[in-house]
XYZ file of N, CA, C and O in Angstrom:
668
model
N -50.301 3.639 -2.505
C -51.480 4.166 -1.857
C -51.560 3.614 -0.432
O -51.193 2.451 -0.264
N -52.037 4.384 0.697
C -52.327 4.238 1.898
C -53.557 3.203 1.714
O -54.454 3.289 0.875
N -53.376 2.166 2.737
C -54.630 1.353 3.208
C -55.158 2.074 4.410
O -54.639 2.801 5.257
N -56.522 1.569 4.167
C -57.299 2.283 5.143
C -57.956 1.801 5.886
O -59.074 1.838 5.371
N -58.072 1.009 7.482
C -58.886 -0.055 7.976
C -60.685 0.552 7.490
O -61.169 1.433 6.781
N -61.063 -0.306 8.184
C -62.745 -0.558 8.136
C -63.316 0.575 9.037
O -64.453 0.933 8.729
N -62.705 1.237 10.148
C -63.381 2.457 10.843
C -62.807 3.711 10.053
O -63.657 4.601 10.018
N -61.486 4.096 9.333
C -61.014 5.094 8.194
C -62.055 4.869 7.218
O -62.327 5.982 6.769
N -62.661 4.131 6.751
C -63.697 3.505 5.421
C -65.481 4.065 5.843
O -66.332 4.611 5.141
N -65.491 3.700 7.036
C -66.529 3.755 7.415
C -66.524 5.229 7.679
O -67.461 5.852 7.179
N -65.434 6.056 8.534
C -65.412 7.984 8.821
C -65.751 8.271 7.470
O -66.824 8.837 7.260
N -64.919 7.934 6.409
C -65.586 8.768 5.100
C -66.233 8.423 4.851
O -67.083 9.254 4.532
N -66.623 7.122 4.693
C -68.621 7.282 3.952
C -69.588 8.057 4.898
O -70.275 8.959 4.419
N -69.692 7.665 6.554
C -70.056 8.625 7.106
C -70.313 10.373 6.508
O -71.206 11.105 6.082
N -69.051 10.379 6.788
C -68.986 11.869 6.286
C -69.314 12.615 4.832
O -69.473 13.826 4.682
N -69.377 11.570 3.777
C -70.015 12.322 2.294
C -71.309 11.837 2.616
O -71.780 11.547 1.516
N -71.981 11.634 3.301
C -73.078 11.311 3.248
C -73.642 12.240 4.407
O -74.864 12.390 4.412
N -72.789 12.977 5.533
C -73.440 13.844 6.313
C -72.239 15.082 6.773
O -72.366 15.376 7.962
N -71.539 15.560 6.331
C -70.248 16.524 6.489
C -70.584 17.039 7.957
O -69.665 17.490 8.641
N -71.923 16.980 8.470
C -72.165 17.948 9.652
C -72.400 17.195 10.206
O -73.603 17.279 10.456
N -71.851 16.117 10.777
C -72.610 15.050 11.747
C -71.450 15.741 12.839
O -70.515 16.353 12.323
N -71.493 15.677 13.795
C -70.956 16.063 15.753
C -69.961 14.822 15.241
O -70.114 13.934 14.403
N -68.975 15.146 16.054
C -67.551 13.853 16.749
C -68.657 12.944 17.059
O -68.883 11.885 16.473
N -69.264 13.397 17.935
C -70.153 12.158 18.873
C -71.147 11.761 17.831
O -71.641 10.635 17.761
N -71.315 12.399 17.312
C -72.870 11.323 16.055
C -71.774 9.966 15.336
O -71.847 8.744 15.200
N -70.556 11.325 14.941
C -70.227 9.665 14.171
C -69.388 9.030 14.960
O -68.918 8.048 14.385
N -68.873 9.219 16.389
C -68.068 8.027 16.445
C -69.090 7.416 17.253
O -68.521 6.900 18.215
N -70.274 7.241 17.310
C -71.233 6.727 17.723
C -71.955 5.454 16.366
O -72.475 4.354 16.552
N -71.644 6.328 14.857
C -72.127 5.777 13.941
C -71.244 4.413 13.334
O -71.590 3.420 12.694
N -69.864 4.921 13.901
C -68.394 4.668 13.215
C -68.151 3.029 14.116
O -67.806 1.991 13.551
N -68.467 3.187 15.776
C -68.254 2.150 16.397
C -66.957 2.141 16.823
O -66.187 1.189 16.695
N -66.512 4.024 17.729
C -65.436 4.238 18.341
C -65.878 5.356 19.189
O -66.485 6.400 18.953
N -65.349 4.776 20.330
C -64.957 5.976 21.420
C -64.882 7.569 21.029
O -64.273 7.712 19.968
N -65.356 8.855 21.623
C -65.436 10.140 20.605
C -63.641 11.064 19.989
O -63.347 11.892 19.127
N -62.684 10.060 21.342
C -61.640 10.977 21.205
C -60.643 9.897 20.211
O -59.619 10.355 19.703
N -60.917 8.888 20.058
C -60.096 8.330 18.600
C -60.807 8.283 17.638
O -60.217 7.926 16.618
N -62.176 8.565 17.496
C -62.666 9.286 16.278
C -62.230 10.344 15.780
O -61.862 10.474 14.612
N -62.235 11.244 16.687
C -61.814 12.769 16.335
C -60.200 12.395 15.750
O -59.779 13.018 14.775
N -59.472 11.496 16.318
C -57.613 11.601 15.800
C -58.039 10.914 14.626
O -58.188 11.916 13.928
N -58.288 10.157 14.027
C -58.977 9.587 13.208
C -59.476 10.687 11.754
O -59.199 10.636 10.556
N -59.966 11.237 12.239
C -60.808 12.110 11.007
C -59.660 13.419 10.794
O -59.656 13.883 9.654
N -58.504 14.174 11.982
C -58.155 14.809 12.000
C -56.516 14.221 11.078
O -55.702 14.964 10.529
N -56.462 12.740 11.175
C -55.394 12.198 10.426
C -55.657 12.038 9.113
O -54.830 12.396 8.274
N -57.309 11.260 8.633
C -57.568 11.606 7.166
C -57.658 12.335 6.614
O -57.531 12.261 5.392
N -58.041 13.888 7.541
C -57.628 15.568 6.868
C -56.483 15.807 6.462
O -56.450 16.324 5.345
N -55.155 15.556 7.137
C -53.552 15.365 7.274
C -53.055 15.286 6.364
O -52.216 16.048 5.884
N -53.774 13.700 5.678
C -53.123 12.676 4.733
C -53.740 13.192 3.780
O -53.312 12.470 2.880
N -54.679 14.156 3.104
C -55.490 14.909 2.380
C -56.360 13.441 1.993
O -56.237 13.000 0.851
N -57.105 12.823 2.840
C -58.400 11.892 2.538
C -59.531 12.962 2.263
O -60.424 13.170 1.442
N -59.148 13.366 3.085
C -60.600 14.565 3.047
C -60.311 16.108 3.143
O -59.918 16.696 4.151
N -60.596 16.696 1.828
C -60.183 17.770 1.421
C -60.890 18.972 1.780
O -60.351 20.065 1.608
N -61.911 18.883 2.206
C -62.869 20.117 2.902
C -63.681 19.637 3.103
O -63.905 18.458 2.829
N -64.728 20.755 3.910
C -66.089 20.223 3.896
C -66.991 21.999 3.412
O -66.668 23.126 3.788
N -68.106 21.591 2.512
C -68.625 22.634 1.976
C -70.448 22.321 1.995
O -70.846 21.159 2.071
N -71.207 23.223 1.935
C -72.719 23.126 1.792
C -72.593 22.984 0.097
O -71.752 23.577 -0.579
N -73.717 21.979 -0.465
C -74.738 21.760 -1.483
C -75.065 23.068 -1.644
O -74.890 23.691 -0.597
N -75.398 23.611 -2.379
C -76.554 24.577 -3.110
C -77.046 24.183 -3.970
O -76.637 23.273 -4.691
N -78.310 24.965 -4.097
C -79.266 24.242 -5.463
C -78.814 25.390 -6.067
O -78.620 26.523 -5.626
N -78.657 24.814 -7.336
C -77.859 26.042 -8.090
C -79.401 26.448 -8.883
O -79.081 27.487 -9.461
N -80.779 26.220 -9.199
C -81.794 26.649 -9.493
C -82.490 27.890 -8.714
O -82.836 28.997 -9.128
N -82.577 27.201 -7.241
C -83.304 28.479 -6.485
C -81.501 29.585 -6.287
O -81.243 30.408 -5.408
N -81.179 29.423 -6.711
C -80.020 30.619 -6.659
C -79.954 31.288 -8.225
O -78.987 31.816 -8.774
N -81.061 31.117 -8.643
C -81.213 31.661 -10.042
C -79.996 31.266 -11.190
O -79.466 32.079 -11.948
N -79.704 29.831 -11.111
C -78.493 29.706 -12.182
C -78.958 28.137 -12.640
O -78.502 27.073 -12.221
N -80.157 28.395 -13.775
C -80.740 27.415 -14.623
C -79.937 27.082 -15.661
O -80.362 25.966 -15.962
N -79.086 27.323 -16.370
C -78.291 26.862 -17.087
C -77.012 26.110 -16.281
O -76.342 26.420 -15.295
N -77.018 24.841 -17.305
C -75.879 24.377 -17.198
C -75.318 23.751 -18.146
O -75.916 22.817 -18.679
N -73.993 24.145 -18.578
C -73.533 24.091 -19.702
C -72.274 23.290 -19.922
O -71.259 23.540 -19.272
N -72.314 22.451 -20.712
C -70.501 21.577 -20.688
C -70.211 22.115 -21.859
O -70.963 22.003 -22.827
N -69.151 22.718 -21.886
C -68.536 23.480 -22.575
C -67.062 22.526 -22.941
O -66.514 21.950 -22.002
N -66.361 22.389 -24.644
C -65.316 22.178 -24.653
C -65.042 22.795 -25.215
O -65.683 23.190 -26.189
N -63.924 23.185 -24.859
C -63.040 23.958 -25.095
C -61.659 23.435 -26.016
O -60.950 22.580 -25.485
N -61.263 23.968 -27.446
C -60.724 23.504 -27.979
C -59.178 24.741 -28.352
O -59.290 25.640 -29.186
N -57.869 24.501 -27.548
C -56.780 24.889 -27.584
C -55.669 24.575 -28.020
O -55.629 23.345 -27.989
N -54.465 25.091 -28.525
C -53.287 24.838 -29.157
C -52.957 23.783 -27.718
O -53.590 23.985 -26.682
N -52.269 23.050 -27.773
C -51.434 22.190 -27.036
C -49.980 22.584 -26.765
O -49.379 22.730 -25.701
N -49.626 22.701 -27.917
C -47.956 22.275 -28.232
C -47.339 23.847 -27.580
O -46.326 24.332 -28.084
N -47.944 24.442 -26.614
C -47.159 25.390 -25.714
C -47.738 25.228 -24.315
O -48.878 25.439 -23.901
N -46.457 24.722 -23.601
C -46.896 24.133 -21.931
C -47.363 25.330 -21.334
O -48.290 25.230 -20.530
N -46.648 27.002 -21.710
C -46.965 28.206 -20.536
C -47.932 28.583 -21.348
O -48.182 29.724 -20.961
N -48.620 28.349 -22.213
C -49.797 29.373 -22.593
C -50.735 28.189 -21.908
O -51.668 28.573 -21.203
N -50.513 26.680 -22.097
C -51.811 25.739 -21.632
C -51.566 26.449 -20.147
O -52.610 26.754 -19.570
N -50.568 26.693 -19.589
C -50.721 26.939 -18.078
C -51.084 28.320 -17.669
O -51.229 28.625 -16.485
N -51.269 29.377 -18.918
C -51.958 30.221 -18.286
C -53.636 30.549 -18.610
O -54.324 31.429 -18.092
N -54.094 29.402 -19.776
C -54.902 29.400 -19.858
C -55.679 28.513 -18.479
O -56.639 29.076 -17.953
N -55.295 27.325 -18.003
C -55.542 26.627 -16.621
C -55.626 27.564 -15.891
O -56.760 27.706 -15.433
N -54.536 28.650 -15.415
C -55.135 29.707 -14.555
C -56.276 30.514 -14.817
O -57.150 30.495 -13.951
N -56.482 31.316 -15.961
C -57.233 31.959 -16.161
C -58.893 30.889 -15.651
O -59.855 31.196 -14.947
N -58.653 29.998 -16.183
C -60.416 29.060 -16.689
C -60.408 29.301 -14.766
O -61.338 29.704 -14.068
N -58.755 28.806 -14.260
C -59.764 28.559 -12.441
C -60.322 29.920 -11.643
O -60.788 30.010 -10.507
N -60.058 31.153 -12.866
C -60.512 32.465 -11.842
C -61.812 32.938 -12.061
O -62.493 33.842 -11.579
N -62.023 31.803 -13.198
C -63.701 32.095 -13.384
C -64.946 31.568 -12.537
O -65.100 30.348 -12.476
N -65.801 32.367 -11.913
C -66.749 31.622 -11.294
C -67.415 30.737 -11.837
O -67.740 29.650 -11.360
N -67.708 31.278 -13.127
C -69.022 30.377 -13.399
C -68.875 29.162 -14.101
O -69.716 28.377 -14.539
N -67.133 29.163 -14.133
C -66.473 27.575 -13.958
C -66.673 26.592 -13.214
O -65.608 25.976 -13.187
N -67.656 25.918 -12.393
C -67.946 24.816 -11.487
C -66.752 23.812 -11.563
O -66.114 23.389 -10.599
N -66.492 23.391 -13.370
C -65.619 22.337 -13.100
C -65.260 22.420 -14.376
O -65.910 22.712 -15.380
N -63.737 22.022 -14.157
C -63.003 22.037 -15.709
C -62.280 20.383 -15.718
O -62.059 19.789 -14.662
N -62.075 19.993 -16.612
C -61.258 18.709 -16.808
C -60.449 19.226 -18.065
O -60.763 19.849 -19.080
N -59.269 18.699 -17.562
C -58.105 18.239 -19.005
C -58.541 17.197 -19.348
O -58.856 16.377 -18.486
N -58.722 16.856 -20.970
C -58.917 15.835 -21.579
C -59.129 15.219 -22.814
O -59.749 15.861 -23.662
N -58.643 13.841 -23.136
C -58.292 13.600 -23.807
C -59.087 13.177 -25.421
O -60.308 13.080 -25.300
N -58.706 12.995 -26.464
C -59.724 12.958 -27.786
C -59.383 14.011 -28.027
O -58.310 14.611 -27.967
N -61.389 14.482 -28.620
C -61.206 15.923 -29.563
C -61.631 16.858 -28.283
O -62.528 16.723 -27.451
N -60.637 17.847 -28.460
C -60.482 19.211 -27.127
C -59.780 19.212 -26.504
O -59.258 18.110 -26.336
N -59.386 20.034 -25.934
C -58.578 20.568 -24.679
C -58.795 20.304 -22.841
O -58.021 19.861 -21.992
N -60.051 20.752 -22.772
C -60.856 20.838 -21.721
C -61.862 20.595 -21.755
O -62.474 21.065 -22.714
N -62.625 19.757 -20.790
C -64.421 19.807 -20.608
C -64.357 20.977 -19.505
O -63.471 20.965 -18.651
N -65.218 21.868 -19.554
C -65.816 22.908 -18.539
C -67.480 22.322 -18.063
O -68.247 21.501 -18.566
N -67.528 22.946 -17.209
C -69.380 22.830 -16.637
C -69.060 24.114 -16.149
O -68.206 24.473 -15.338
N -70.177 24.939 -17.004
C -70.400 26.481 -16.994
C -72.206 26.698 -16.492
O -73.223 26.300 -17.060
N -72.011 27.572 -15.079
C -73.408 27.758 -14.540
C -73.724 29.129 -15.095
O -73.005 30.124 -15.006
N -75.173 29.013 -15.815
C -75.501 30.539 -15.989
C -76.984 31.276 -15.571
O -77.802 30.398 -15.294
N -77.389 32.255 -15.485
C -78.743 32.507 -15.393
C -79.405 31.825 -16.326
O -79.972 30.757 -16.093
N -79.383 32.287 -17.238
C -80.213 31.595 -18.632
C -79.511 32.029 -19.698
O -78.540 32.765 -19.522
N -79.966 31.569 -21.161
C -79.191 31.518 -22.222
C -78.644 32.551 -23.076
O -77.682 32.511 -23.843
N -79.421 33.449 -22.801
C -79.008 35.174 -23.238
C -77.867 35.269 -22.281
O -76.942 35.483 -23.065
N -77.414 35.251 -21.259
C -76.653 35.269 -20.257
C -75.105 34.413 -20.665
O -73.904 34.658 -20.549
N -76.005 33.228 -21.230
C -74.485 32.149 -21.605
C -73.905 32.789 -22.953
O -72.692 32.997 -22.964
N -74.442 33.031 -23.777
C -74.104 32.912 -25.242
C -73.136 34.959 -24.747
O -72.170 35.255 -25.451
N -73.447 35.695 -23.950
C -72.882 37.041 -23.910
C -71.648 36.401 -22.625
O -70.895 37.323 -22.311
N -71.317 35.076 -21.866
C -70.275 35.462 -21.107
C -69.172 34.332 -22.266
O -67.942 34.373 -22.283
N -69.876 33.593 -22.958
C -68.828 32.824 -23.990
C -68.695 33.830 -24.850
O -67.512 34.159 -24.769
N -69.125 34.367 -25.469
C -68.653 35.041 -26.278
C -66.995 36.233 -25.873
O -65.861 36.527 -26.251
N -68.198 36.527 -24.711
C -66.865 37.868 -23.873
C -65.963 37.311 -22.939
O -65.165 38.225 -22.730
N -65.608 36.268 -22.210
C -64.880 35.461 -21.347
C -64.315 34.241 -21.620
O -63.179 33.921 -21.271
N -65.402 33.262 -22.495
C -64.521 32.119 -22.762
C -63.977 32.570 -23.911
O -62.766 32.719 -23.744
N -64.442 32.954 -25.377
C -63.425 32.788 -26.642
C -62.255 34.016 -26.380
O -61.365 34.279 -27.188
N -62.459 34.695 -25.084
C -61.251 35.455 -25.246
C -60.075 35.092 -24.231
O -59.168 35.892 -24.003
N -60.133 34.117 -23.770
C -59.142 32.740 -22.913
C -57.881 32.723 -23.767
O -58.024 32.495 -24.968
N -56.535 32.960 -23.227
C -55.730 32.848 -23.875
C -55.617 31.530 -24.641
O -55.773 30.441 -24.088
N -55.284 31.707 -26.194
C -54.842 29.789 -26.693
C -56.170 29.338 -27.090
O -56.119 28.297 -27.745
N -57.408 29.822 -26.888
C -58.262 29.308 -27.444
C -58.764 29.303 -28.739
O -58.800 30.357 -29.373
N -59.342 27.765 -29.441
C -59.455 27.870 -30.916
C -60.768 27.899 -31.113
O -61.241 28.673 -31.945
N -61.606 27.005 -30.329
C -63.188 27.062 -30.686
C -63.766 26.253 -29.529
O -63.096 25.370 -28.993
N -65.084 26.571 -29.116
C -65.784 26.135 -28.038
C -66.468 25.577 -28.886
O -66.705 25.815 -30.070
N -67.043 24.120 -27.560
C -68.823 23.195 -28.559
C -69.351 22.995 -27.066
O -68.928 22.443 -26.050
N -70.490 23.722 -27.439
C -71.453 23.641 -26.231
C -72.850 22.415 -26.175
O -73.610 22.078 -27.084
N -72.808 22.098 -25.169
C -73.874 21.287 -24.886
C -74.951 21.991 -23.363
O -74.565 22.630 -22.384
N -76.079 21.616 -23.669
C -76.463 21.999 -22.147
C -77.103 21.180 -21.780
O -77.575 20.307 -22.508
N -77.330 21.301 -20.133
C -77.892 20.256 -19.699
C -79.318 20.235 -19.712
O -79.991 21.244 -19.499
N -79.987 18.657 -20.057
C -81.439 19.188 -19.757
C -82.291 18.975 -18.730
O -83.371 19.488 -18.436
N -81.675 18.194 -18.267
C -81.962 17.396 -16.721
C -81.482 17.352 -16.110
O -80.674 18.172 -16.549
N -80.828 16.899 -14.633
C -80.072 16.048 -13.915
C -80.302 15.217 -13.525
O -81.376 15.200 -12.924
N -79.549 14.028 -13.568
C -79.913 12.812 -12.944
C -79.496 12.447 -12.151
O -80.215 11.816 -11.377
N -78.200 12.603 -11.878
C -76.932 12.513 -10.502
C -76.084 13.610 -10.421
O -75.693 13.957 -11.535
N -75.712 14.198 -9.611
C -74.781 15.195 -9.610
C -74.103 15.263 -8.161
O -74.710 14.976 -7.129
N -73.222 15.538 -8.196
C -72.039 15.320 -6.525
C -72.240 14.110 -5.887
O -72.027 13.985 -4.681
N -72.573 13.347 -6.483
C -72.356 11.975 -5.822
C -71.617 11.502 -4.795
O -70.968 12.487 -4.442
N -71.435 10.949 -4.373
C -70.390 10.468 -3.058
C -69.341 9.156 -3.960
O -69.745 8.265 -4.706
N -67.734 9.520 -3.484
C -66.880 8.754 -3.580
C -66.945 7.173 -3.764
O -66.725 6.655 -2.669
N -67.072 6.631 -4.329
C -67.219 5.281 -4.195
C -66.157 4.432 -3.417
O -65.023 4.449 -3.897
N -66.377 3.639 -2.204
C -65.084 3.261 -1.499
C -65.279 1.650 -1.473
O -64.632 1.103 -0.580
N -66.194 0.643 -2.438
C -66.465 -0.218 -1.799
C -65.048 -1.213 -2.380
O -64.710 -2.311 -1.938
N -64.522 -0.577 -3.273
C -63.227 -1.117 -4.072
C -61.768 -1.503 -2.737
O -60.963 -2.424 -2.601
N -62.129 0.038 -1.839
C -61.275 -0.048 -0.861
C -61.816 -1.505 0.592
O -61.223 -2.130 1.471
N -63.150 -1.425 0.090
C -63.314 -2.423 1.361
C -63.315 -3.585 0.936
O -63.641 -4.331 1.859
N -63.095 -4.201 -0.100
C -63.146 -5.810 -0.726
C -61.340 -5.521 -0.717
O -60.742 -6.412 -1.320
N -60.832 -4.906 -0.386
C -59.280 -5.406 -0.282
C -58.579 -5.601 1.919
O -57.785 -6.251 2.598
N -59.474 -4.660 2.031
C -59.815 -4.721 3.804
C -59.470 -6.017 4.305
O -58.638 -5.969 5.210
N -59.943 -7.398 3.920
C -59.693 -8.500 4.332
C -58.403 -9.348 3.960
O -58.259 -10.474 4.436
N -57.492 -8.804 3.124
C -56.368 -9.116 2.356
C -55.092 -8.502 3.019
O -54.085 -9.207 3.085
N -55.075 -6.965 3.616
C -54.325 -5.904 3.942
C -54.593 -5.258 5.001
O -55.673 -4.675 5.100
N -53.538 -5.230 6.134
C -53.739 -4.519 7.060
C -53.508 -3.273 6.555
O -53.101 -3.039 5.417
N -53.919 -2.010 7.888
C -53.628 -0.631 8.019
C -51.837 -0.245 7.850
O -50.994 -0.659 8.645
N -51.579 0.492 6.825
C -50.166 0.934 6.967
C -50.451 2.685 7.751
O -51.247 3.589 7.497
N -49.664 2.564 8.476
C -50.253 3.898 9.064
C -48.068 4.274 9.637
O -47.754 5.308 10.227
């Protein structure tokens, strides 16, 4: 793994915490000049540190009150059907997020829906007809308490004083 000095540490927390801040806000925030900020943020894009930048939505006022973790339970023991079922799950929208994983199932999904008449007619017609699939167990959410959180980097900065920048 790449080390990352204390102004690379500091651009990304900056940045999950404000994606739209100006060159000049953060290399103002960062404690650098605006044009080695900018090489800076344009090198942690490079090195894929930072993989996009996208808007939050409230997925409520966009009319999508359900949220659903869905597992998904599939044959294993065929690599091209698990891999065309992986394709299929990523062409679904109302897939937010899928995980491979391990125990009982195949996959965790987080499935956004209008409401529950809505969920129970796109599982029925979209997920159980997923290639390889044996049986779904649904949970929904009833709250949120955290959701898109920001990266945790403080692991990377308690080694900062041990390791220079390999660049």
């Amino acid at each position: 793994m790449e080390t990352l000095d204390k102004f690379d540490l500091a651009i990304l927390q900056e940045l999950q915490a404000d994606g739209r801040l100006t060159n000049a806000e953060l290399a103002q925030r960062v404690g650098l000049s605006p044009a080695p900020c900018w090489r800076r943020v344009r090198s942690l894009e490079e090195r894929g540190f930072i993989q996009g930048y996208r808007a939050v939505l409230d997925r409520d006022k966009l009319g999508l009150g359900v949220l659903a973790f869905v597992r998904l339970d599939a044959d294993r023991n065929n690599g091209d059907v698990t891999r065309q079922l992986e394709q299929a799950i990523r062409a679904i929208p109302e897939v937010v997020a899928c995980h491979y994983i391990s125990g009982s199932g195949t996959f965790e999904l987080q499935v956004v829906s209008r409401d529950l008449h809505h969920f129970s007619a796109f599982a029925r017609e979209v997920l159980l007809n997923l290639p390889n699939v044996k049986d779904l167990h649904t949970s929904f959410s009833l709250g949120e308490v955290k959701a898109g959180g920001a990266i945790p980097l403080t692991h990377l900065a308690e080694n900062q004083g041990s390791h220079s920048a390999k660049r």
